[in-house]
mmCIF file of C-alpha atoms and ligand atoms in Angstrom:
data_model
loop_
_atom_site.group_PDB
_atom_site.id
_atom_site.type_symbol
_atom_site.label_atom_id
_atom_site.label_comp_id
_atom_site.label_asym_id
_atom_site.label_seq_id
_atom_site.Cartn_x
_atom_site.Cartn_y
_atom_site.Cartn_z
ATOM 1 C CA MET X 246 -69.973 27.991 -75.314
ATOM 2 C CA ASN X 247 -71.538 31.216 -74.864
ATOM 3 C CA ILE X 248 -71.802 31.504 -70.782
ATOM 4 C CA GLU X 249 -74.136 34.510 -71.184
ATOM 5 C CA LYS X 250 -76.611 32.616 -73.131
ATOM 6 C CA LEU X 251 -76.497 29.614 -70.750
ATOM 7 C CA LYS X 252 -76.942 32.026 -67.884
ATOM 8 C CA LEU X 253 -80.146 33.371 -69.225
ATOM 9 C CA ASP X 254 -81.832 30.047 -69.755
ATOM 10 C CA PRO X 255 -84.470 29.572 -67.601
ATOM 11 C CA ARG X 256 -83.984 25.865 -66.897
ATOM 12 C CA MET X 257 -80.673 26.582 -65.210
ATOM 13 C CA PRO X 258 -80.218 24.965 -61.676
ATOM 14 C CA LYS X 259 -80.308 27.430 -58.706
ATOM 15 C CA HIS X 260 -78.768 25.086 -56.256
ATOM 16 C CA ILE X 261 -75.861 22.571 -57.522
ATOM 17 C CA ALA X 262 -73.888 20.183 -55.323
ATOM 18 C CA PHE X 263 -70.305 18.411 -56.194
ATOM 19 C CA ILE X 264 -69.629 15.222 -54.784
ATOM 20 C CA ILE X 265 -65.869 15.784 -55.168
ATOM 21 C CA ASP X 266 -64.632 12.084 -56.006
ATOM 22 C CA GLY X 267 -61.617 10.742 -57.514
ATOM 23 C CA ASN X 268 -58.681 12.570 -56.221
ATOM 24 C CA GLY X 269 -56.588 9.733 -55.076
ATOM 25 C CA ARG X 270 -57.250 7.601 -58.406
ATOM 26 C CA TRP X 271 -56.263 10.390 -60.491
ATOM 27 C CA ALA X 272 -52.981 11.045 -58.686
ATOM 28 C CA LYS X 273 -52.276 7.141 -58.840
ATOM 29 C CA HIS X 274 -53.061 6.902 -62.567
ATOM 30 C CA ARG X 275 -50.412 9.438 -62.788
ATOM 31 C CA GLY X 276 -47.948 7.504 -60.666
ATOM 32 C CA GLN X 277 -48.233 10.263 -57.915
ATOM 33 C CA ALA X 278 -49.099 10.234 -54.244
ATOM 34 C CA ARG X 279 -52.927 10.467 -53.234
ATOM 35 C CA SER X 280 -52.133 13.902 -51.615
ATOM 36 C CA VAL X 281 -51.275 15.353 -55.005
ATOM 37 C CA GLY X 282 -54.708 14.486 -56.189
ATOM 38 C CA HIS X 283 -56.146 16.200 -53.049
ATOM 39 C CA LYS X 284 -54.032 19.482 -53.863
ATOM 40 C CA VAL X 285 -54.933 19.614 -57.510
ATOM 41 C CA GLY X 286 -58.553 18.910 -56.481
ATOM 42 C CA ALA X 287 -58.517 21.849 -54.014
ATOM 43 C CA ASP X 288 -57.186 24.118 -56.798
ATOM 44 C CA ASN X 289 -60.038 22.777 -59.092
ATOM 45 C CA VAL X 290 -62.377 23.520 -56.323
ATOM 46 C CA LYS X 291 -61.534 27.219 -56.395
ATOM 47 C CA LYS X 292 -61.843 27.414 -60.043
ATOM 48 C CA GLN X 293 -65.107 25.620 -60.218
ATOM 49 C CA ILE X 294 -66.767 27.906 -57.540
ATOM 50 C CA GLU X 295 -65.857 30.971 -59.790
ATOM 51 C CA LEU X 296 -67.549 29.405 -62.760
ATOM 52 C CA VAL X 297 -70.542 28.508 -60.938
ATOM 53 C CA ARG X 298 -70.721 31.881 -59.743
ATOM 54 C CA GLU X 299 -70.166 33.444 -63.253
ATOM 55 C CA LEU X 300 -73.006 31.315 -64.536
ATOM 56 C CA GLY X 301 -75.383 33.108 -62.200
ATOM 57 C CA ILE X 302 -76.096 29.959 -60.302
ATOM 58 C CA LYS X 303 -76.651 31.210 -56.616
ATOM 59 C CA ASN X 304 -76.100 28.287 -54.327
ATOM 60 C CA LEU X 305 -73.269 25.530 -54.214
ATOM 61 C CA SER X 306 -72.717 22.814 -52.103
ATOM 62 C CA LEU X 307 -69.362 20.878 -52.075
ATOM 63 C CA TYR X 308 -68.958 17.349 -50.222
ATOM 64 C CA CYS X 309 -65.555 17.740 -49.336
ATOM 65 C CA PHE X 310 -64.958 15.317 -46.409
ATOM 66 C CA SER X 311 -67.844 12.490 -45.107
ATOM 67 C CA SER X 312 -68.021 11.529 -41.520
ATOM 68 C CA GLU X 313 -66.598 8.177 -42.636
ATOM 69 C CA ASN X 314 -63.572 9.606 -44.215
ATOM 70 C CA TRP X 315 -61.997 9.233 -40.604
ATOM 71 C CA LYS X 316 -61.660 5.621 -41.790
ATOM 72 C CA ARG X 317 -58.651 6.657 -43.943
ATOM 73 C CA PRO X 318 -54.969 6.487 -42.783
ATOM 74 C CA LYS X 319 -54.159 9.421 -40.466
ATOM 75 C CA LYS X 320 -51.568 10.898 -42.651
ATOM 76 C CA GLU X 321 -54.434 11.367 -45.426
ATOM 77 C CA THR X 322 -56.908 12.934 -42.850
ATOM 78 C CA ASP X 323 -54.186 15.235 -41.469
ATOM 79 C CA TYR X 324 -53.235 16.258 -44.962
ATOM 80 C CA LEU X 325 -56.958 16.861 -45.891
ATOM 81 C CA MET X 326 -57.426 19.195 -42.699
ATOM 82 C CA THR X 327 -54.284 21.102 -43.644
ATOM 83 C CA LEU X 328 -55.857 21.748 -46.981
ATOM 84 C CA PHE X 329 -59.199 22.953 -45.502
ATOM 85 C CA ASP X 330 -57.130 25.372 -43.072
ATOM 86 C CA GLN X 331 -55.618 26.763 -46.360
ATOM 87 C CA MET X 332 -58.872 26.997 -48.050
ATOM 88 C CA ILE X 333 -60.509 29.025 -45.167
ATOM 89 C CA ASP X 334 -57.467 31.249 -45.107
ATOM 90 C CA GLU X 335 -57.416 31.828 -48.897
ATOM 91 C CA TYR X 336 -61.417 32.202 -49.206
ATOM 92 C CA ARG X 337 -61.939 34.654 -46.223
ATOM 93 C CA ASP X 338 -61.039 38.133 -47.488
ATOM 94 C CA LYS X 339 -62.180 37.364 -50.916
ATOM 95 C CA TYR X 340 -65.635 36.206 -50.325
ATOM 96 C CA ILE X 341 -66.438 38.675 -47.204
ATOM 97 C CA LYS X 342 -65.511 41.507 -49.805
ATOM 98 C CA GLU X 343 -67.599 39.622 -52.508
ATOM 99 C CA ASN X 344 -70.871 39.272 -50.225
ATOM 100 C CA VAL X 345 -70.578 35.689 -50.250
ATOM 101 C CA LYS X 346 -72.104 33.707 -47.369
ATOM 102 C CA ILE X 347 -69.969 30.662 -46.325
ATOM 103 C CA ILE X 348 -71.635 27.824 -44.227
ATOM 104 C CA PHE X 349 -69.975 24.703 -43.058
ATOM 105 C CA SER X 350 -72.259 21.621 -42.768
ATOM 106 C CA GLY X 351 -70.925 18.700 -40.457
ATOM 107 C CA ASP X 352 -70.220 18.133 -36.897
ATOM 108 C CA PHE X 353 -67.746 21.029 -36.051
ATOM 109 C CA ASN X 354 -67.742 20.206 -32.287
ATOM 110 C CA ASP X 355 -65.816 16.880 -33.431
ATOM 111 C CA GLU X 356 -62.395 17.052 -31.776
ATOM 112 C CA ARG X 357 -61.032 14.971 -34.416
ATOM 113 C CA ILE X 358 -61.083 18.256 -36.565
ATOM 114 C CA PRO X 359 -58.198 20.482 -35.337
ATOM 115 C CA ALA X 360 -59.243 23.100 -33.132
ATOM 116 C CA ILE X 361 -57.638 25.863 -35.358
ATOM 117 C CA VAL X 362 -59.779 24.763 -38.266
ATOM 118 C CA ARG X 363 -62.971 24.515 -36.115
ATOM 119 C CA GLU X 364 -62.428 27.977 -34.926
ATOM 120 C CA LYS X 365 -61.674 29.508 -38.194
ATOM 121 C CA ALA X 366 -64.614 27.879 -39.843
ATOM 122 C CA LYS X 367 -67.250 29.160 -37.073
ATOM 123 C CA LYS X 368 -65.618 32.511 -37.311
ATOM 124 C CA LEU X 369 -66.004 32.561 -41.031
ATOM 125 C CA MET X 370 -69.504 31.467 -40.752
ATOM 126 C CA SER X 371 -70.377 34.155 -38.400
ATOM 127 C CA ASP X 372 -68.569 36.768 -40.174
ATOM 128 C CA THR X 373 -70.443 35.758 -43.435
ATOM 129 C CA ALA X 374 -73.805 35.278 -42.012
ATOM 130 C CA ASP X 375 -75.526 38.408 -43.365
ATOM 131 C CA LYS X 376 -74.020 37.954 -47.012
ATOM 132 C CA THR X 377 -76.663 37.859 -49.722
ATOM 133 C CA ASP X 378 -75.103 37.476 -53.060
ATOM 134 C CA PHE X 379 -74.175 33.551 -53.170
ATOM 135 C CA ILE X 380 -74.016 30.728 -50.659
ATOM 136 C CA LEU X 381 -71.130 28.493 -50.470
ATOM 137 C CA ASN X 382 -71.751 25.326 -48.377
ATOM 138 C CA LEU X 383 -68.804 23.373 -47.505
ATOM 139 C CA CYS X 384 -69.733 19.840 -46.140
ATOM 140 C CA ILE X 385 -66.683 18.449 -44.006
ATOM 141 C CA ASN X 386 -67.232 16.033 -41.433
ATOM 142 C CA TYR X 387 -70.857 15.785 -42.921
ATOM 143 C CA GLY X 388 -73.048 12.811 -42.982
ATOM 144 C CA GLY X 389 -76.548 12.998 -44.141
ATOM 145 C CA ARG X 390 -78.124 10.617 -41.403
ATOM 146 C CA GLN X 391 -76.099 12.485 -38.592
ATOM 147 C CA GLU X 392 -77.677 15.668 -40.300
ATOM 148 C CA ILE X 393 -81.219 14.170 -39.670
ATOM 149 C CA LEU X 394 -80.502 12.843 -36.387
ATOM 150 C CA LYS X 395 -79.181 16.265 -35.293
ATOM 151 C CA ALA X 396 -82.252 17.845 -36.260
ATOM 152 C CA VAL X 397 -84.457 15.409 -34.481
ATOM 153 C CA ASN X 398 -82.636 15.677 -31.642
ATOM 154 C CA GLU X 399 -82.983 19.449 -31.605
ATOM 155 C CA LEU X 400 -86.735 19.085 -32.122
ATOM 156 C CA ILE X 401 -86.966 16.719 -28.792
ATOM 157 C CA ASN X 402 -84.924 19.260 -26.927
ATOM 158 C CA GLU X 403 -87.477 22.058 -28.036
ATOM 159 C CA ASN X 404 -90.327 19.758 -26.831
ATOM 160 C CA VAL X 405 -92.025 20.067 -30.400
ATOM 161 C CA LYS X 406 -94.841 17.604 -30.751
ATOM 162 C CA ILE X 407 -95.621 17.501 -34.372
ATOM 163 C CA VAL X 408 -93.093 18.087 -37.091
ATOM 164 C CA ASP X 409 -93.764 19.102 -40.743
ATOM 165 C CA ASP X 410 -91.463 19.679 -43.583
ATOM 166 C CA LYS X 411 -90.844 23.299 -43.194
ATOM 167 C CA LEU X 412 -90.117 23.182 -39.568
ATOM 168 C CA PHE X 413 -87.765 19.955 -39.930
ATOM 169 C CA GLU X 414 -85.926 21.930 -42.661
ATOM 170 C CA LYS X 415 -85.093 24.637 -40.391
ATOM 171 C CA HIS X 416 -82.947 22.319 -38.505
ATOM 172 C CA LEU X 417 -80.854 21.244 -41.556
ATOM 173 C CA TYR X 418 -77.819 22.848 -42.423
ATOM 174 C CA THR X 419 -79.239 23.690 -45.520
ATOM 175 C CA ALA X 420 -81.941 26.055 -44.028
ATOM 176 C CA ASP X 421 -81.283 29.207 -45.755
ATOM 177 C CA MET X 422 -80.524 27.394 -49.234
ATOM 178 C CA LEU X 423 -82.579 27.012 -52.232
ATOM 179 C CA PRO X 424 -83.542 23.356 -53.025
ATOM 180 C CA LEU X 425 -81.088 21.248 -54.278
ATOM 181 C CA ASP X 426 -81.574 20.546 -58.241
ATOM 182 C CA LEU X 427 -78.453 19.101 -59.423
ATOM 183 C CA VAL X 428 -75.789 16.571 -57.888
ATOM 184 C CA ILE X 429 -72.731 15.968 -59.842
ATOM 185 C CA ARG X 430 -70.438 13.270 -58.524
ATOM 186 C CA THR X 431 -67.286 12.934 -60.547
ATOM 187 C CA SER X 432 -65.078 9.647 -61.186
ATOM 188 C CA GLY X 433 -68.003 7.358 -62.199
ATOM 189 C CA GLU X 434 -68.873 6.185 -58.780
ATOM 190 C CA GLN X 435 -72.772 6.048 -58.721
ATOM 191 C CA ARG X 436 -73.775 6.303 -55.006
ATOM 192 C CA SER X 437 -74.722 8.946 -52.410
ATOM 193 C CA SER X 438 -72.040 8.122 -49.743
ATOM 194 C CA ASN X 439 -74.428 9.616 -47.380
ATOM 195 C CA PHE X 440 -74.856 12.868 -48.981
ATOM 196 C CA MET X 441 -78.033 14.897 -48.111
ATOM 197 C CA PRO X 442 -80.602 12.030 -48.219
ATOM 198 C CA TRP X 443 -83.451 14.606 -47.187
ATOM 199 C CA GLN X 444 -82.514 17.195 -49.857
ATOM 200 C CA THR X 445 -81.912 14.959 -52.831
ATOM 201 C CA THR X 446 -85.369 13.304 -52.926
ATOM 202 C CA TYR X 447 -86.136 15.182 -56.082
ATOM 203 C CA SER X 448 -82.470 16.190 -57.164
ATOM 204 C CA GLU X 449 -81.315 15.160 -60.780
ATOM 205 C CA TRP X 450 -78.169 12.993 -60.667
ATOM 206 C CA ILE X 451 -75.155 13.286 -62.979
ATOM 207 C CA TYR X 452 -72.145 10.974 -62.915
ATOM 208 C CA PRO X 453 -69.439 12.158 -65.183
ATOM 209 C CA LYS X 454 -66.449 9.800 -65.540
ATOM 210 C CA LYS X 455 -63.767 12.227 -65.033
ATOM 211 C CA CYS X 456 -62.059 12.267 -61.793
ATOM 212 C CA TRP X 457 -62.332 15.624 -59.812
ATOM 213 C CA PRO X 458 -58.894 17.172 -60.509
ATOM 214 C CA ALA X 459 -59.589 16.648 -64.083
ATOM 215 C CA TYR X 460 -63.070 17.829 -64.365
ATOM 216 C CA SER X 461 -62.949 21.226 -66.284
ATOM 217 C CA LYS X 462 -65.011 24.074 -67.094
ATOM 218 C CA ASN X 463 -66.391 22.459 -70.403
ATOM 219 C CA ASP X 464 -67.334 19.450 -68.373
ATOM 220 C CA LEU X 465 -69.567 21.427 -65.965
ATOM 221 C CA ILE X 466 -71.121 23.192 -69.023
ATOM 222 C CA LYS X 467 -71.890 19.531 -70.333
ATOM 223 C CA SER X 468 -73.267 18.369 -67.133
ATOM 224 C CA LEU X 469 -75.562 21.560 -66.885
ATOM 225 C CA LYS X 470 -76.789 20.945 -70.438
ATOM 226 C CA ALA X 471 -77.509 17.306 -69.874
ATOM 227 C CA TYR X 472 -79.423 18.558 -66.677
ATOM 228 C CA MET X 473 -81.653 21.080 -68.628
ATOM 229 C CA LYS X 474 -82.828 18.089 -70.879
ATOM 230 C CA ARG X 475 -83.928 16.390 -68.344
ATOM 231 C CA ASN X 476 -87.882 16.134 -67.399
ATOM 232 C CA ARG X 477 -88.384 17.077 -63.740
ATOM 233 C CA ARG X 478 -91.946 15.794 -62.922
ATOM 234 C CA PHE X 479 -91.881 15.591 -59.107
ATOM 235 C CA GLY X 480 -94.640 12.981 -59.453
ATOM 236 C CA GLU X 481 -96.866 14.988 -61.351
ATOM 237 C CA ILE X 482 -98.523 14.021 -64.757
ATOM 238 C CA LYS X 483 -99.794 17.131 -66.674
ATOM 239 C CA GLU X 484 -102.925 16.239 -68.542
HETATM 240 C C1 IPE K 610 -61.675 13.083 -53.044
HETATM 241 O O1 IPE K 610 -61.454 11.683 -53.566
HETATM 242 C C2 IPE K 610 -62.811 13.359 -51.906
HETATM 243 C C3 IPE K 610 -62.373 13.103 -50.655
HETATM 244 C C4 IPE K 610 -63.331 11.988 -49.976
HETATM 245 C C5 IPE K 610 -61.674 13.787 -49.655
HETATM 246 P P1 IPE K 610 -61.020 10.472 -53.072
HETATM 247 O O2 IPE K 610 -60.033 10.774 -51.796
HETATM 248 O O3 IPE K 610 -62.379 9.728 -52.682
HETATM 249 O O4 IPE K 610 -60.343 9.857 -54.013
HETATM 250 P P2 IPE K 610 -60.543 8.237 -54.579
HETATM 251 O O5 IPE K 610 -62.026 8.171 -54.702
HETATM 252 O O6 IPE K 610 -59.893 7.431 -53.684
HETATM 253 O O7 IPE K 610 -60.052 8.139 -56.078
HETATM 254 C C1 IPE K 611 -67.723 10.297 -50.662
HETATM 255 O O1 IPE K 611 -66.405 9.985 -51.365
HETATM 256 C C2 IPE K 611 -67.333 11.608 -49.863
HETATM 257 C C3 IPE K 611 -66.637 12.732 -50.312
HETATM 258 C C4 IPE K 611 -66.532 13.178 -51.451
HETATM 259 C C5 IPE K 611 -66.385 13.821 -49.322
HETATM 260 P P1 IPE K 611 -65.833 8.675 -50.907
HETATM 261 O O2 IPE K 611 -64.768 8.428 -51.657
HETATM 262 O O3 IPE K 611 -65.363 8.634 -49.298
HETATM 263 O O4 IPE K 611 -66.903 7.625 -51.013
HETATM 264 P P2 IPE K 611 -66.974 6.179 -51.133
HETATM 265 O O5 IPE K 611 -66.150 5.486 -49.961
HETATM 266 O O6 IPE K 611 -66.485 5.752 -52.504
HETATM 267 O O7 IPE K 611 -68.327 5.727 -50.979
HETATM 268 MG MG1 MG K 612 -63.573 8.388 -53.419
#
């Protein structure tokens, strides 16, 4: 597939999200530990970010760890936190140099996240706050309902009397991002699992069967082509 041609297509999405799913099952099918799936999954995250950037898409959100994922065995959540720590170290210099803004969506005051990860994430966020080429949104300890409640509580604290869409969105983690056009959830599961209830009201959803570690460059291109064939009406009928 000619990436240059795809890039120029006006129907290309501007903001896409991956709900990274199926790491554990992918490893299990191969007779390996779930942690192997998470490691290969983290490597694939790096590859997919590069491909998304190469395609000229300007915003990417990645659902990496939900506020409900603490219900997993401690061994697994510990390992995932280690991977996030490594991810931050690996991304830091590269993305600062490449003018990429990195934001973390989720509760980073939660002490279940290791202090070092919380500190590094906050620092990376402030060090890239003025970057303009691309926005990478890492959703870690993220829950959509919690995000809405966070916004509501901030507005209450500001003594706001009336709220409209625009003001409300200023209090979401995605305040600086473009509208979310497309959500891709791998592994065949067809549900949101608490991912961005506000932002996805008119997003398109695609559910590739492949588990995340196996989701390739060609699979992303296929998902994008399927998205571009959709007719997004936003409730409107044109006479
Ligand atoms: C990875 O996939 C995403 C995370 C929630 C960290 P899973 O760990 O959910 O893998 P499956 O769905 O159990 O196969
Ligand atoms: C959703 O995946 C959360 C992330 C991808 C981070 P889960 O694997 O946790 O979701 P459920 O349990 O299948 O709904
Ligand atoms: Mg899962």
